[in-house]
PDB file of C-alpha atoms in Angstrom:
ATOM      1  CA  MET A1200      14.525  51.127 108.337  1.00 39.00           C
ATOM      2  CA  SER A1201      18.090  51.168 106.408  1.00 39.00           C
ATOM      3  CA  GLY A1202      19.929  48.999 108.730  1.00 40.00           C
ATOM      4  CA  LYS A1203      20.309  47.948 112.144  1.00 42.00           C
ATOM      5  CA  ALA A1204      23.657  46.850 113.434  1.00 43.00           C
ATOM      6  CA  ALA A1205      25.085  45.041 116.038  1.00 46.00           C
ATOM      7  CA  ASN A1206      25.928  47.176 119.350  1.00 45.00           C
ATOM      8  CA  ASN A1207      29.258  46.756 119.903  1.00 60.00           C
ATOM      9  CA  GLY A1208      29.454  50.407 121.039  1.00 74.00           C
ATOM     10  CA  ALA A1209      28.989  52.708 123.748  1.00 92.00           C
ATOM     11  CA  PHE A1210      26.031  54.044 122.626  1.00 92.00           C
ATOM     12  CA  THR A1211      23.331  53.506 119.679  1.00 92.00           C
ATOM     13  CA  HIS A1212      22.656  56.190 117.212  1.00 95.00           C
ATOM     14  CA  VAL A1213      19.488  56.506 115.623  1.00 96.00           C
ATOM     15  CA  ILE A1214      18.363  58.663 113.160  1.00 97.00           C
ATOM     16  CA  ALA A1215      14.550  58.873 111.646  1.00 98.00           C
ATOM     17  CA  ASP A1216      12.997  60.990 109.118  1.00 98.00           C
ATOM     18  CA  LEU A1217       9.299  60.565 109.446  1.00 98.00           C
ATOM     19  CA  ILE A1218       7.435  61.599 106.284  1.00 98.00           C
ATOM     20  CA  GLY A1219       4.217  61.937 105.706  1.00 98.00           C
ATOM     21  CA  VAL A1220       2.960  63.096 108.840  1.00 98.00           C
ATOM     22  CA  SER A1221      -0.018  65.102 109.057  1.00 97.00           C
ATOM     23  CA  SER A1222       0.790  69.241 109.061  1.00 97.00           C
ATOM     24  CA  PRO A1223      -1.474  69.928 112.290  1.00 98.00           C
ATOM     25  CA  ALA A1224       0.289  67.270 114.362  1.00 98.00           C
ATOM     26  CA  LEU A1225       3.783  68.426 113.794  1.00 98.00           C
ATOM     27  CA  ARG A1226       2.957  72.136 114.627  1.00 98.00           C
ATOM     28  CA  ASP A1227       1.668  70.471 118.030  1.00 98.00           C
ATOM     29  CA  ALA A1228       4.288  71.633 120.339  1.00 97.00           C
ATOM     30  CA  THR A1229       2.116  70.316 123.631  1.00 97.00           C
ATOM     31  CA  SER A1230       1.590  67.246 122.028  1.00 97.00           C
ATOM     32  CA  LEU A1231       5.050  66.158 120.651  1.00 98.00           C
ATOM     33  CA  THR A1232       6.384  67.021 124.416  1.00 97.00           C
ATOM     34  CA  GLY A1233       4.360  64.490 125.239  1.00 96.00           C
ATOM     35  CA  LEU A1234       5.610  61.731 122.701  1.00 97.00           C
ATOM     36  CA  LEU A1235       9.136  62.780 123.956  1.00 96.00           C
ATOM     37  CA  ILE A1236       8.853  61.776 127.671  1.00 95.00           C
ATOM     38  CA  ALA A1237       6.415  58.587 126.613  1.00 96.00           C
ATOM     39  CA  ALA A1238       9.182  57.656 124.128  1.00 95.00           C
ATOM     40  CA  ALA A1239      12.065  58.265 127.017  1.00 94.00           C
ATOM     41  CA  GLY A1240       9.988  55.879 129.419  1.00 93.00           C
ATOM     42  CA  ALA A1241       9.215  53.173 126.724  1.00 94.00           C
ATOM     43  CA  ALA A1242      12.726  53.392 126.352  1.00 92.00           C
ATOM     44  CA  GLY A1243      13.617  53.199 130.033  1.00 90.00           C
ATOM     45  CA  PHE A1244      15.715  56.088 129.939  1.00 90.00           C
ATOM     46  CA  SER A1245      15.891  58.393 133.254  1.00 88.00           C
ATOM     47  CA  THR A1246      15.413  62.393 132.067  1.00 89.00           C
ATOM     48  CA  ILE A1247      17.487  64.907 133.969  1.00 91.00           C
ATOM     49  CA  GLY A1248      14.830  67.783 133.473  1.00 91.00           C
ATOM     50  CA  ALA A1249      11.834  68.860 131.308  1.00 93.00           C
ATOM     51  CA  PRO A1250      12.020  68.694 127.657  1.00 96.00           C
ATOM     52  CA  VAL A1251      13.336  72.354 126.219  1.00 97.00           C
ATOM     53  CA  VAL A1252      10.565  73.101 123.125  1.00 97.00           C
ATOM     54  CA  ARG A1253      10.755  75.773 120.661  1.00 98.00           C
ATOM     55  CA  GLN A1254       7.471  76.688 118.396  1.00 97.00           C
ATOM     56  CA  LEU A1255       9.302  77.846 115.283  1.00 97.00           C
ATOM     57  CA  PRO A1256       8.483  80.752 112.674  1.00 96.00           C
ATOM     58  CA  ASP A1257       7.509  78.267 110.186  1.00 94.00           C
ATOM     59  CA  GLY A1258       4.680  77.155 112.616  1.00 96.00           C
ATOM     60  CA  GLY A1259       7.569  73.544 113.125  1.00 98.00           C
ATOM     61  CA  VAL A1260       8.695  72.459 116.621  1.00 98.00           C
ATOM     62  CA  ALA A1261      12.106  72.147 117.724  1.00 98.00           C
ATOM     63  CA  ALA A1262      12.877  69.897 120.720  1.00 98.00           C
ATOM     64  CA  VAL A1263      15.377  68.263 122.928  1.00 98.00           C
ATOM     65  CA  LEU A1264      15.117  66.255 126.021  1.00 97.00           C
ATOM     66  CA  PHE A1265      17.779  65.425 127.694  1.00 95.00           C
ATOM     67  CA  LEU A1266      18.264  62.222 129.227  1.00 92.00           C
ATOM     68  CA  ASP A1267      21.385  60.565 131.595  1.00 84.00           C
ATOM     69  CA  ALA A1268      24.250  59.973 129.179  1.00 80.00           C
ATOM     70  CA  CYS A1269      21.781  60.521 125.973  1.00 91.00           C
ATOM     71  CA  HIS A1270      19.221  62.592 124.450  1.00 96.00           C
ATOM     72  CA  ILE A1271      16.519  62.291 122.304  1.00 97.00           C
ATOM     73  CA  THR A1272      16.079  65.736 119.674  1.00 98.00           C
ATOM     74  CA  LEU A1273      13.165  66.533 117.142  1.00 98.00           C
ATOM     75  CA  ARG A1274      12.636  69.105 114.235  1.00 98.00           C
ATOM     76  CA  THR A1275       9.524  69.157 112.508  1.00 98.00           C
ATOM     77  CA  LEU A1276       8.754  70.701 109.120  1.00 98.00           C
ATOM     78  CA  PRO A1277       4.980  70.948 108.865  1.00 98.00           C
ATOM     79  CA  ASP A1278       4.809  72.610 105.209  1.00 97.00           C
ATOM     80  CA  ASN A1279       6.468  69.083 104.781  1.00 98.00           C
ATOM     81  CA  GLU A1280       4.944  66.866 106.501  1.00 98.00           C
ATOM     82  CA  ILE A1281       8.152  65.402 107.902  1.00 98.00           C
ATOM     83  CA  LEU A1282       9.390  65.078 111.223  1.00 98.00           C
ATOM     84  CA  LEU A1283      13.571  64.486 112.019  1.00 98.00           C
ATOM     85  CA  LEU A1284      14.043  62.394 114.830  1.00 98.00           C
ATOM     86  CA  ASP A1285      17.875  62.029 116.433  1.00 98.00           C
ATOM     87  CA  ILE A1286      17.992  59.405 119.639  1.00 96.00           C
ATOM     88  CA  LEU A1287      21.330  58.808 121.658  1.00 94.00           C
ATOM     89  CA  ALA A1288      21.201  56.110 124.062  1.00 91.00           C
ATOM     90  CA  PRO A1289      23.597  53.995 125.646  1.00 90.00           C
ATOM     91  CA  ALA A1290      24.402  50.605 124.264  1.00 88.00           C
ATOM     92  CA  THR A1291      22.572  49.266 126.842  1.00 88.00           C
ATOM     93  CA  ARG A1292      18.812  50.654 125.883  1.00 88.00           C
ATOM     94  CA  ASP A1293      16.871  49.500 123.520  1.00 90.00           C
ATOM     95  CA  ALA A1294      16.520  53.092 121.387  1.00 92.00           C
ATOM     96  CA  GLN A1295      14.100  51.596 118.704  1.00 94.00           C
ATOM     97  CA  LYS A1296      11.228  51.857 121.563  1.00 95.00           C
ATOM     98  CA  ALA A1297      11.488  55.272 121.557  1.00 95.00           C
ATOM     99  CA  LEU A1298      11.451  55.503 117.645  1.00 97.00           C
ATOM    100  CA  ASP A1299       8.463  53.523 117.671  1.00 97.00           C
ATOM    101  CA  VAL A1300       6.320  55.395 120.098  1.00 97.00           C
ATOM    102  CA  PHE A1301       6.711  58.060 117.787  1.00 98.00           C
ATOM    103  CA  THR A1302       5.754  56.097 114.480  1.00 97.00           C
ATOM    104  CA  ARG A1303       2.534  54.545 116.329  1.00 97.00           C
ATOM    105  CA  ARG A1304       1.373  57.937 117.212  1.00 97.00           C
ATOM    106  CA  LEU A1305       2.008  59.907 114.391  1.00 98.00           C
ATOM    107  CA  ALA A1306       1.544  57.415 111.810  1.00 97.00           C
ATOM    108  CA  PRO A1307       4.241  58.473 108.908  1.00 98.00           C
ATOM    109  CA  LYS A1308       3.552  57.165 105.505  1.00 98.00           C
ATOM    110  CA  GLU A1309       7.035  56.503 105.176  1.00 98.00           C
ATOM    111  CA  ILE A1310      10.198  55.729 107.729  1.00 98.00           C
ATOM    112  CA  ARG A1311      13.697  56.618 106.795  1.00 98.00           C
ATOM    113  CA  SER A1312      16.448  55.483 109.487  1.00 97.00           C
ATOM    114  CA  GLU A1313      19.479  54.369 110.101  1.00 96.00           C
ATOM    115  CA  VAL A1314      20.895  53.182 113.297  1.00 94.00           C
ATOM    116  CA  ARG A1315      24.799  53.366 114.198  1.00 93.00           C
ATOM    117  CA  ASN A1316      27.318  52.549 116.922  1.00 90.00           C
ATOM    118  CA  ARG A1317      29.392  55.212 118.274  1.00 89.00           C
ATOM    119  CA  GLY A1318      31.932  55.504 121.253  1.00 84.00           C
TER     120      GLY A1318
END
C-alpha cells in the first residue's frame, strides 16, 4: 500500500490496482458483483440499489455499487490481469475493509493502492 492518511476529511478515497489476478476471475461478472456486495457489507455500508454491472466488449467487467453517501466501482482488464478499484467512503467507515474483501478473494500478485482524505 502506498500510503494511509489520517482521517481528517469528510470522506476516505481508496484507489487500488490489483495486479496479477487470473483472467477468468476478471471476466466473471457474477462473481465480481458478489464481491462488490460483500465488500460493502464488510465495511458496514448501506446500499441504495443493486450493482450496475456491464460485460465489456474486451471481456472485462465494469461495475458500480452506489452506497448511501459513497460508492464502490471497479473495472477489469483481463488481458492484463488487472482490476482497478475505486472506493469512496465516509471517513467514519473503514474503506480498507472493502479493499480487503477483493484482495482475499482475488489473490493478486501485487497491490498498488493510495488513500486520500476528501472533503
